[in-house]
Amino acid sequence: MKKYALPPVIQFVGYANSGKTTLICRVMDILTGKGLRVGTIKHHAHKLEVDQPGKDTWKHQQAGACLTSITGTNQTVIFHHTPLSLEQLLFYYQDMDLILVEGYKRAPYPKWVLIRNSAERTLAEELSHVQGVICPERLENMDIPQYTLEDASYIAEEISNTLSGTRD
């Protein structure tokens, strides 16, 4: 695969219903408010059905197209008919300032780990590149910085500082 310039990638990982999407949206709102072009990638662990039977793009796929796209006045959708790895997806984000990724726990990028309680703390302890843990309760004996969902502005500032190279 051809090499390309990759914008910074920041992950938000955790189990279902831990607040990943909520935090990403809060952080993204702050970062885009600063003029950054932010792209997102969401990992979905189940079968994905987004095209509608009977529509032209669905017919193209049924006829054997490996890649199908549709462009309208407001957006473009690309249907790739095989699952892509995170690395393959990143290719499409070259013109972004930052990529926020929801999921892909084992990927080698800086990540914020969201957990619901102390019983899930092992997730944060097992993963690499953890920048901080977001949990509603304080976790004892944890060397990783801890935050809550209410700290979105601080987390956005940490990410922004990392982008500008001024991280403390």
Tab-separated table of C-alpha atoms in Angstrom:
chain	number	residue	atom	x	y	z
A	1	MET	CA	0.000	0.000	0.000
A	2	LYS	CA	1.264	3.485	-0.856
A	3	LYS	CA	2.544	5.552	2.090
A	4	TYR	CA	0.687	8.768	2.881
A	5	ALA	CA	0.849	11.588	5.400
A	6	LEU	CA	-1.184	10.590	8.422
A	7	PRO	CA	-2.785	13.187	10.690
A	8	PRO	CA	-2.600	12.518	14.431
A	9	VAL	CA	-4.878	9.695	15.572
A	10	ILE	CA	-6.498	9.696	19.032
A	11	GLN	CA	-8.564	6.735	20.209
A	12	PHE	CA	-11.462	6.530	22.639
A	13	VAL	CA	-11.978	2.949	23.772
A	14	GLY	CA	-14.099	1.115	26.306
A	15	TYR	CA	-16.900	-1.354	26.692
A	16	ALA	CA	-20.439	-0.720	25.411
A	17	ASN	CA	-22.320	2.147	27.048
A	18	SER	CA	-19.228	3.587	28.721
A	19	GLY	CA	-19.709	7.040	27.167
A	20	LYS	CA	-17.321	6.865	24.205
A	21	THR	CA	-19.638	8.529	21.695
A	22	THR	CA	-20.732	11.158	24.223
A	23	LEU	CA	-17.135	12.102	25.004
A	24	ILE	CA	-16.031	12.085	21.360
A	25	CYS	CA	-18.873	14.438	20.431
A	26	ARG	CA	-18.064	16.808	23.299
A	27	VAL	CA	-14.347	16.837	22.490
A	28	MET	CA	-14.988	17.202	18.757
A	29	ASP	CA	-17.321	20.152	19.321
A	30	ILE	CA	-14.538	21.945	21.209
A	31	LEU	CA	-11.816	21.094	18.687
A	32	THR	CA	-13.867	21.988	15.614
A	33	GLY	CA	-14.745	25.234	17.392
A	34	LYS	CA	-11.013	26.008	17.242
A	35	GLY	CA	-11.096	25.555	13.475
A	36	LEU	CA	-9.679	22.027	13.321
A	37	ARG	CA	-10.859	19.634	10.625
A	38	VAL	CA	-11.671	16.486	12.600
A	39	GLY	CA	-12.554	13.122	11.070
A	40	THR	CA	-13.997	10.183	12.976
A	41	ILE	CA	-13.883	6.429	12.580
A	42	LYS	CA	-16.177	4.125	14.544
A	43	HIS	CA	-15.558	0.410	14.888
A	44	HIS	CA	-18.736	-1.683	14.850
A	45	ALA	CA	-18.279	-5.277	15.979
A	46	HIS	CA	-21.416	-6.591	14.287
A	47	LYS	CA	-22.741	-6.978	10.753
A	48	LEU	CA	-23.421	-3.595	9.180
A	49	GLU	CA	-26.376	-2.982	6.866
A	50	VAL	CA	-26.684	0.603	5.651
A	51	ASP	CA	-27.759	0.350	2.021
A	52	GLN	CA	-31.420	-0.136	1.154
A	53	PRO	CA	-32.607	-3.117	-0.913
A	54	GLY	CA	-33.874	-2.049	-4.310
A	55	LYS	CA	-31.879	1.208	-4.468
A	56	ASP	CA	-29.416	1.660	-7.335
A	57	THR	CA	-26.308	1.318	-5.162
A	58	TRP	CA	-27.743	-1.872	-3.670
A	59	LYS	CA	-28.303	-3.208	-7.220
A	60	HIS	CA	-24.691	-2.356	-8.116
A	61	GLN	CA	-23.512	-4.340	-5.107
A	62	GLN	CA	-25.767	-7.283	-5.919
A	63	ALA	CA	-24.344	-7.307	-9.450
A	64	GLY	CA	-20.825	-7.741	-8.043
A	65	ALA	CA	-19.290	-4.286	-7.572
A	66	CYS	CA	-16.343	-4.382	-5.156
A	67	LEU	CA	-16.644	-0.677	-4.372
A	68	THR	CA	-19.713	1.520	-4.787
A	69	SER	CA	-20.184	5.201	-4.090
A	70	ILE	CA	-23.006	7.670	-4.316
A	71	THR	CA	-22.683	11.441	-4.271
A	72	GLY	CA	-25.511	13.874	-3.649
A	73	THR	CA	-25.694	17.600	-3.084
A	74	ASN	CA	-24.878	17.227	0.606
A	75	GLN	CA	-22.588	14.203	1.029
A	76	THR	CA	-20.770	11.243	-0.457
A	77	VAL	CA	-21.081	7.664	0.745
A	78	ILE	CA	-18.625	4.928	-0.208
A	79	PHE	CA	-19.616	1.287	0.225
A	80	HIS	CA	-16.549	-0.941	0.435
A	81	HIS	CA	-17.770	-4.508	0.267
A	82	THR	CA	-15.164	-6.030	2.532
A	83	PRO	CA	-14.196	-4.965	6.054
A	84	LEU	CA	-11.210	-2.604	6.141
A	85	SER	CA	-8.567	-2.464	8.837
A	86	LEU	CA	-8.053	0.757	10.741
A	87	GLU	CA	-4.844	1.346	8.787
A	88	GLN	CA	-6.727	1.007	5.497
A	89	LEU	CA	-9.449	3.408	6.661
A	90	LEU	CA	-6.931	6.046	7.694
A	91	PHE	CA	-6.007	6.506	4.025
A	92	TYR	CA	-9.297	8.360	3.483
A	93	TYR	CA	-8.497	10.914	6.221
A	94	GLN	CA	-5.306	12.455	4.836
A	95	ASP	CA	-6.739	15.974	4.609
A	96	MET	CA	-7.913	16.085	8.236
A	97	ASP	CA	-6.073	17.853	11.059
A	98	LEU	CA	-6.994	15.094	13.510
A	99	ILE	CA	-8.676	11.691	13.484
A	100	LEU	CA	-10.753	10.545	16.459
A	101	VAL	CA	-11.278	6.790	16.546
A	102	GLU	CA	-13.976	5.070	18.574
A	103	GLY	CA	-12.878	1.521	19.244
A	104	TYR	CA	-10.037	-0.626	17.879
A	105	LYS	CA	-8.779	-1.153	21.450
A	106	ARG	CA	-5.521	-2.848	20.433
A	107	ALA	CA	-4.420	-0.281	17.833
A	108	PRO	CA	-1.107	1.467	18.597
A	109	TYR	CA	-2.319	5.059	18.967
A	110	PRO	CA	-2.714	7.366	21.968
A	111	LYS	CA	-5.978	6.457	23.641
A	112	TRP	CA	-8.419	7.536	26.308
A	113	VAL	CA	-10.034	4.572	28.054
A	114	LEU	CA	-13.616	4.858	29.297
A	115	ILE	CA	-14.764	2.496	32.021
A	116	ARG	CA	-17.957	2.417	34.049
A	117	ASN	CA	-16.556	1.205	37.377
A	118	SER	CA	-13.520	-0.238	39.146
A	119	ALA	CA	-14.352	-3.765	37.948
A	120	GLU	CA	-13.347	-2.669	34.423
A	121	ARG	CA	-10.013	-1.108	35.422
A	122	THR	CA	-8.025	-4.012	33.943
A	123	LEU	CA	-8.936	-2.757	30.469
A	124	ALA	CA	-6.964	0.435	31.066
A	125	GLU	CA	-4.094	-1.484	32.637
A	126	GLU	CA	-3.816	-3.962	29.735
A	127	LEU	CA	-3.824	-1.500	26.834
A	128	SER	CA	-0.890	0.440	25.399
A	129	HIS	CA	-0.595	4.198	24.807
A	130	VAL	CA	-3.198	5.112	27.443
A	131	GLN	CA	-3.344	8.888	27.987
A	132	GLY	CA	-6.030	8.820	30.641
A	133	VAL	CA	-8.932	6.892	32.148
A	134	ILE	CA	-12.454	8.294	32.211
A	135	CYS	CA	-14.550	6.810	35.018
A	136	PRO	CA	-17.376	8.156	37.199
A	137	GLU	CA	-15.605	6.946	40.354
A	138	ARG	CA	-12.061	7.494	41.593
A	139	LEU	CA	-9.876	4.398	41.105
A	140	GLU	CA	-7.411	3.613	43.882
A	141	ASN	CA	-3.794	2.673	43.134
A	142	MET	CA	-3.886	3.651	39.473
A	143	ASP	CA	-0.886	5.414	37.941
A	144	ILE	CA	-2.827	6.549	34.865
A	145	PRO	CA	-4.371	10.054	35.018
A	146	GLN	CA	-8.100	9.909	35.813
A	147	TYR	CA	-10.990	12.026	34.538
A	148	THR	CA	-14.781	11.993	34.293
A	149	LEU	CA	-17.073	12.670	31.336
A	150	GLU	CA	-17.430	16.199	32.705
A	151	ASP	CA	-13.737	16.807	31.918
A	152	ALA	CA	-14.293	16.946	28.142
A	153	SER	CA	-12.931	20.490	27.855
A	154	TYR	CA	-9.751	19.506	29.691
A	155	ILE	CA	-9.340	16.396	27.511
A	156	ALA	CA	-9.878	18.500	24.371
A	157	GLU	CA	-7.240	20.937	25.621
A	158	GLU	CA	-4.790	18.076	26.228
A	159	ILE	CA	-5.370	16.844	22.672
A	160	SER	CA	-5.035	20.372	21.282
A	161	ASN	CA	-1.768	20.890	23.181
A	162	THR	CA	-0.445	17.627	21.803
A	163	LEU	CA	-1.267	18.780	18.266
A	164	SER	CA	0.521	22.081	18.728
A	165	GLY	CA	3.499	20.456	20.441
A	166	THR	CA	3.020	22.410	23.668
A	167	ARG	CA	2.082	19.550	25.937
A	168	ASP	CA	3.367	19.959	29.482
